[in-house]
Amino acid sequence: MMSENVEFEFRIDALTPETLSMKRLAEYLKALAVVMGETDHVCFQRVEKGSALLKQQVIGHEAAERVGQRLRGIRSQQAPKEAVKAFHDINKLLLQDNAVGTLRPLTQGVAANSDLYFPGREEPEEPEIFVGEEYGHLDGILVQIGGRDTTVPVHLQFGTGPEGVYKCTASRSLALKLAHYLFKEVRVEGVGSWIRKPGGGWKCKAFQIEQFEELSTQSLSQSLRDARAALSDGLDGIGSPSEFFREMRKD
């Protein structure tokens, strides 16, 4: 007699129960729930020893069949967008953990041929694409200035972590004026070199400051809200950086 429930196993090769933190476990499970779908019928069971083995049980014959179809759809790029996105989210987590992963049913039957491989660290990194230079402005908090070269490094903080800092340069005379605004909010104008990130969106690779002005807290907050709103509209529909900047200037 066929069992009503089907157990699935997600294996992370580089982690063990001792090295898998609760925070990381929650991130994996959140994405796995979207990959598998059937959230009312998929229950997390346990983490087993060896490599980190996350066990999920799908309750019911029909739900297990739908999960199997969804996983096969992800393999053929025919699954819902949210499932494909969650697959890539897991891949990113695995890449950060220097791991690869496999999701598979432990019994066949209705979920047969639904194994799903997550390449993680083995997936070739998509290169960043340089898209040219553009005159524009950047807003942020002046957190670092100084150097011995004729062009002085200037760092503006706009977010958190290493990716939340614009790395700019300025002439010595301009850097001397900027130094009076250390740890204050400023807007700098000049020519930036922009690249297209693998996951979409733009990144400022370098920025030569030509002039600047101090910003009030309210002005900076509004600028950040405008930037987030522009990004949420989706940069993928914009054909070039120039179009992106023209749209931003309309605001």
CSV table of C-alpha atoms in Angstrom, one decimal:
chain,number,residue,atom,x,y,z
A,1,MET,CA,0.0,0.0,0.0
A,2,MET,CA,1.4,3.4,-1.0
A,3,SER,CA,2.3,5.7,1.9
A,4,GLU,CA,0.2,8.9,2.1
A,5,ASN,CA,3.3,11.0,3.0
A,6,VAL,CA,6.6,11.5,1.2
A,7,GLU,CA,9.8,12.6,2.9
A,8,PHE,CA,12.2,14.9,1.1
A,9,GLU,CA,15.8,15.5,2.1
A,10,PHE,CA,17.8,18.7,1.4
A,11,ARG,CA,21.5,18.0,1.8
A,12,ILE,CA,24.1,20.7,2.3
A,13,ASP,CA,27.5,19.1,1.8
A,14,ALA,CA,29.8,21.7,3.5
A,15,LEU,CA,27.7,22.1,6.7
A,16,THR,CA,26.9,19.9,9.7
A,17,PRO,CA,24.3,20.3,12.5
A,18,GLU,CA,27.1,21.7,14.6
A,19,THR,CA,28.1,24.4,12.0
A,20,LEU,CA,24.6,25.2,10.8
A,21,SER,CA,23.3,28.2,12.9
A,22,MET,CA,19.7,28.7,13.7
A,23,LYS,CA,19.7,31.9,11.7
A,24,ARG,CA,21.1,30.2,8.6
A,25,LEU,CA,18.8,27.2,9.0
A,26,ALA,CA,15.8,29.6,9.0
A,27,GLU,CA,17.1,31.3,5.8
A,28,TYR,CA,17.4,27.9,4.0
A,29,LEU,CA,14.0,26.7,5.3
A,30,LYS,CA,12.3,30.0,4.2
A,31,ALA,CA,13.5,29.6,0.6
A,32,LEU,CA,12.9,25.8,0.6
A,33,ALA,CA,9.3,26.4,1.5
A,34,VAL,CA,8.9,28.5,-1.7
A,35,VAL,CA,10.8,26.1,-3.8
A,36,MET,CA,8.6,23.2,-2.8
A,37,GLY,CA,5.3,25.1,-2.5
A,38,GLU,CA,2.3,23.4,-0.8
A,39,THR,CA,3.1,25.3,2.4
A,40,ASP,CA,0.1,23.9,4.2
A,41,HIS,CA,1.3,20.3,3.5
A,42,VAL,CA,5.1,20.5,3.8
A,43,CYS,CA,6.4,20.2,7.4
A,44,PHE,CA,10.0,20.5,8.6
A,45,GLN,CA,11.0,17.4,10.5
A,46,ARG,CA,14.6,17.5,11.7
A,47,VAL,CA,18.3,18.0,10.9
A,48,GLU,CA,20.3,14.8,10.7
A,49,LYS,CA,24.0,14.3,11.3
A,50,GLY,CA,26.7,13.9,8.7
A,51,SER,CA,26.4,16.7,6.2
A,52,ALA,CA,23.5,18.9,7.2
A,53,LEU,CA,20.5,16.9,6.1
A,54,LEU,CA,17.2,18.9,6.4
A,55,LYS,CA,14.2,16.5,6.4
A,56,GLN,CA,10.8,17.7,5.2
A,57,GLN,CA,7.6,15.6,5.1
A,58,VAL,CA,4.9,16.3,2.5
A,59,ILE,CA,1.6,15.3,3.9
A,60,GLY,CA,-0.7,13.6,1.4
A,61,HIS,CA,-0.4,11.8,-1.9
A,62,GLU,CA,-1.7,14.6,-4.1
A,63,ALA,CA,0.4,17.3,-2.4
A,64,ALA,CA,3.6,15.2,-2.9
A,65,GLU,CA,2.7,14.8,-6.6
A,66,ARG,CA,2.4,18.6,-6.9
A,67,VAL,CA,5.7,19.2,-5.1
A,68,GLY,CA,7.4,16.7,-7.6
A,69,GLN,CA,5.9,18.6,-10.5
A,70,ARG,CA,7.1,21.9,-9.2
A,71,LEU,CA,10.6,20.7,-8.7
A,72,ARG,CA,10.7,19.3,-12.2
A,73,GLY,CA,9.4,22.6,-13.4
A,74,ILE,CA,12.2,24.5,-11.8
A,75,ARG,CA,14.7,22.2,-13.6
A,76,SER,CA,13.1,23.0,-16.9
A,77,GLN,CA,12.6,26.8,-16.1
A,78,GLN,CA,8.8,26.3,-16.3
A,79,ALA,CA,8.0,26.8,-12.6
A,80,PRO,CA,6.3,29.9,-11.2
A,81,LYS,CA,8.7,32.9,-10.9
A,82,GLU,CA,8.7,32.9,-7.1
A,83,ALA,CA,9.9,29.2,-7.1
A,84,VAL,CA,12.7,30.0,-9.6
A,85,LYS,CA,13.7,33.0,-7.5
A,86,ALA,CA,13.8,30.9,-4.4
A,87,PHE,CA,16.0,28.4,-6.1
A,88,HIS,CA,18.5,31.2,-6.9
A,89,ASP,CA,18.2,32.5,-3.3
A,90,ILE,CA,19.3,29.0,-2.0
A,91,ASN,CA,22.1,29.0,-4.5
A,92,LYS,CA,23.4,32.3,-3.2
A,93,LEU,CA,23.3,31.0,0.4
A,94,LEU,CA,25.2,27.9,-0.7
A,95,LEU,CA,27.8,30.0,-2.5
A,96,GLN,CA,28.3,32.0,0.7
A,97,ASP,CA,28.7,28.8,2.7
A,98,ASN,CA,31.0,27.3,0.0
A,99,ALA,CA,28.6,24.4,-0.4
A,100,VAL,CA,26.4,22.6,-2.9
A,101,GLY,CA,23.0,21.2,-2.2
A,102,THR,CA,20.6,18.5,-3.3
A,103,LEU,CA,16.8,18.2,-2.7
A,104,ARG,CA,15.3,14.8,-3.3
A,105,PRO,CA,12.5,12.6,-2.3
A,106,LEU,CA,13.5,9.6,-0.1
A,107,THR,CA,10.7,7.5,-1.7
A,108,GLN,CA,9.8,7.5,-5.4
A,109,GLY,CA,6.3,6.9,-6.6
A,110,VAL,CA,4.4,10.2,-7.1
A,111,ALA,CA,7.6,12.3,-6.6
A,112,ALA,CA,9.8,10.2,-8.9
A,113,ASN,CA,12.5,12.0,-11.0
A,114,SER,CA,12.2,15.2,-9.0
A,115,ASP,CA,15.7,15.5,-7.6
A,116,LEU,CA,16.9,19.1,-7.7
A,117,TYR,CA,20.6,20.0,-7.7
A,118,PHE,CA,21.8,23.4,-6.4
A,119,PRO,CA,25.3,24.1,-7.8
A,120,GLY,CA,26.2,26.7,-5.2
A,121,ARG,CA,30.0,27.1,-5.1
A,122,GLU,CA,30.3,25.1,-8.4
A,123,GLU,CA,28.3,27.6,-10.4
A,124,PRO,CA,30.4,29.9,-12.6
A,125,GLU,CA,30.2,33.4,-11.3
A,126,GLU,CA,28.5,35.7,-13.8
A,127,PRO,CA,30.9,38.6,-14.7
A,128,GLU,CA,30.0,42.2,-14.1
A,129,ILE,CA,29.5,44.3,-17.2
A,130,PHE,CA,31.0,47.7,-17.6
A,131,VAL,CA,28.4,50.0,-19.2
A,132,GLY,CA,30.2,53.3,-19.4
A,133,GLU,CA,30.7,56.7,-17.7
A,134,GLU,CA,28.0,59.2,-16.8
A,135,TYR,CA,27.9,62.6,-15.1
A,136,GLY,CA,25.7,62.5,-12.0
A,137,HIS,CA,25.6,62.8,-8.3
A,138,LEU,CA,25.9,60.6,-5.2
A,139,ASP,CA,24.5,61.2,-1.7
A,140,GLY,CA,26.0,59.8,1.5
A,141,ILE,CA,27.8,60.4,4.8
A,142,LEU,CA,31.5,61.4,4.3
A,143,VAL,CA,33.2,58.7,6.4
A,144,GLN,CA,36.8,58.7,5.1
A,145,ILE,CA,39.0,61.1,3.3
A,146,GLY,CA,42.8,61.2,2.8
A,147,GLY,CA,45.8,59.9,0.9
A,148,ARG,CA,49.1,60.8,-0.6
A,149,ASP,CA,48.2,60.7,-4.3
A,150,THR,CA,47.3,63.7,-6.4
A,151,THR,CA,43.8,62.2,-6.5
A,152,VAL,CA,42.5,61.7,-2.9
A,153,PRO,CA,40.3,58.8,-1.9
A,154,VAL,CA,36.9,59.9,-0.6
A,155,HIS,CA,34.4,57.4,0.9
A,156,LEU,CA,30.7,58.1,1.2
A,157,GLN,CA,28.5,55.7,3.3
A,158,PHE,CA,25.0,55.1,1.9
A,159,GLY,CA,24.2,51.7,3.4
A,160,THR,CA,25.6,48.9,5.5
A,161,GLY,CA,28.7,46.7,5.0
A,162,PRO,CA,31.4,47.0,2.4
A,163,GLU,CA,28.8,47.3,-0.4
A,164,GLY,CA,27.3,50.3,1.3
A,165,VAL,CA,30.2,52.7,0.6
A,166,TYR,CA,30.8,54.7,-2.6
A,167,LYS,CA,34.6,54.8,-3.2
A,168,CYS,CA,35.3,58.2,-4.9
A,169,THR,CA,38.3,60.4,-5.6
A,170,ALA,CA,38.8,64.1,-5.6
A,171,SER,CA,41.6,66.6,-6.3
A,172,ARG,CA,43.7,67.7,-3.3
A,173,SER,CA,42.2,71.2,-3.3
A,174,LEU,CA,38.6,69.8,-3.3
A,175,ALA,CA,39.5,67.2,-0.7
A,176,LEU,CA,40.8,69.9,1.6
A,177,LYS,CA,37.3,71.6,1.4
A,178,LEU,CA,35.5,68.3,1.8
A,179,ALA,CA,37.5,67.5,5.0
A,180,HIS,CA,35.4,70.1,6.9
A,181,TYR,CA,32.3,68.0,6.3
A,182,LEU,CA,33.7,64.7,7.7
A,183,PHE,CA,30.8,62.6,9.2
A,184,LYS,CA,28.2,64.9,7.6
A,185,GLU,CA,25.8,64.2,4.8
A,186,VAL,CA,26.9,65.5,1.4
A,187,ARG,CA,26.0,65.3,-2.2
A,188,VAL,CA,28.9,65.1,-4.6
A,189,GLU,CA,28.7,65.6,-8.4
A,190,GLY,CA,31.1,64.4,-11.0
A,191,VAL,CA,31.7,61.6,-13.5
A,192,GLY,CA,31.1,58.0,-12.4
A,193,SER,CA,32.0,54.6,-14.0
A,194,TRP,CA,29.0,52.3,-13.8
A,195,ILE,CA,28.7,48.5,-14.1
A,196,ARG,CA,25.8,46.2,-14.5
A,197,LYS,CA,25.6,43.7,-11.6
A,198,PRO,CA,25.0,40.0,-12.4
A,199,GLY,CA,21.7,40.0,-10.4
A,200,GLY,CA,20.5,43.2,-12.1
A,201,GLY,CA,20.8,46.8,-11.0
A,202,TRP,CA,23.7,49.3,-11.2
A,203,LYS,CA,26.9,49.6,-9.2
A,204,CYS,CA,29.2,52.6,-9.1
A,205,LYS,CA,32.8,51.3,-9.7
A,206,ALA,CA,34.5,54.7,-9.5
A,207,PHE,CA,33.5,58.3,-9.1
A,208,GLN,CA,35.6,61.5,-9.7
A,209,ILE,CA,34.2,64.3,-7.6
A,210,GLU,CA,34.1,67.8,-9.3
A,211,GLN,CA,31.9,69.6,-6.8
A,212,PHE,CA,29.8,69.0,-3.6
A,213,GLU,CA,27.2,70.5,-1.3
A,214,GLU,CA,26.2,69.7,2.3
A,215,LEU,CA,22.8,68.0,2.7
A,216,SER,CA,20.3,68.2,5.5
A,217,THR,CA,19.1,64.9,7.1
A,218,GLN,CA,15.7,65.4,5.5
A,219,SER,CA,17.2,65.9,2.1
A,220,LEU,CA,19.3,62.7,2.3
A,221,SER,CA,16.4,60.6,3.6
A,222,GLN,CA,14.2,61.9,0.7
A,223,SER,CA,17.0,61.1,-1.8
A,224,LEU,CA,17.3,57.5,-0.4
A,225,ARG,CA,13.5,57.1,-0.6
A,226,ASP,CA,13.5,58.3,-4.2
A,227,ALA,CA,16.4,55.9,-5.1
A,228,ARG,CA,14.6,52.9,-3.5
A,229,ALA,CA,11.4,53.8,-5.3
A,230,ALA,CA,13.3,53.9,-8.6
A,231,LEU,CA,14.9,50.6,-7.9
A,232,SER,CA,11.6,49.0,-6.9
A,233,ASP,CA,10.2,49.9,-10.3
A,234,GLY,CA,12.6,47.5,-11.8
A,235,LEU,CA,15.9,48.4,-13.6
A,236,ASP,CA,15.6,45.5,-16.0
A,237,GLY,CA,13.2,47.5,-18.1
A,238,ILE,CA,15.7,50.3,-18.6
A,239,GLY,CA,17.9,49.8,-21.6
A,240,SER,CA,20.9,51.8,-20.6
A,241,PRO,CA,22.5,53.7,-17.7
A,242,SER,CA,21.7,57.0,-19.6
A,243,GLU,CA,18.0,56.2,-19.6
A,244,PHE,CA,18.2,55.4,-15.9
A,245,PHE,CA,19.8,58.7,-15.1
A,246,ARG,CA,17.4,60.7,-17.3
A,247,GLU,CA,14.5,59.1,-15.4
A,248,MET,CA,16.1,59.9,-12.0
A,249,ARG,CA,16.6,63.6,-13.1
A,250,LYS,CA,13.0,64.0,-13.9
A,251,ASP,CA,12.3,63.7,-10.2
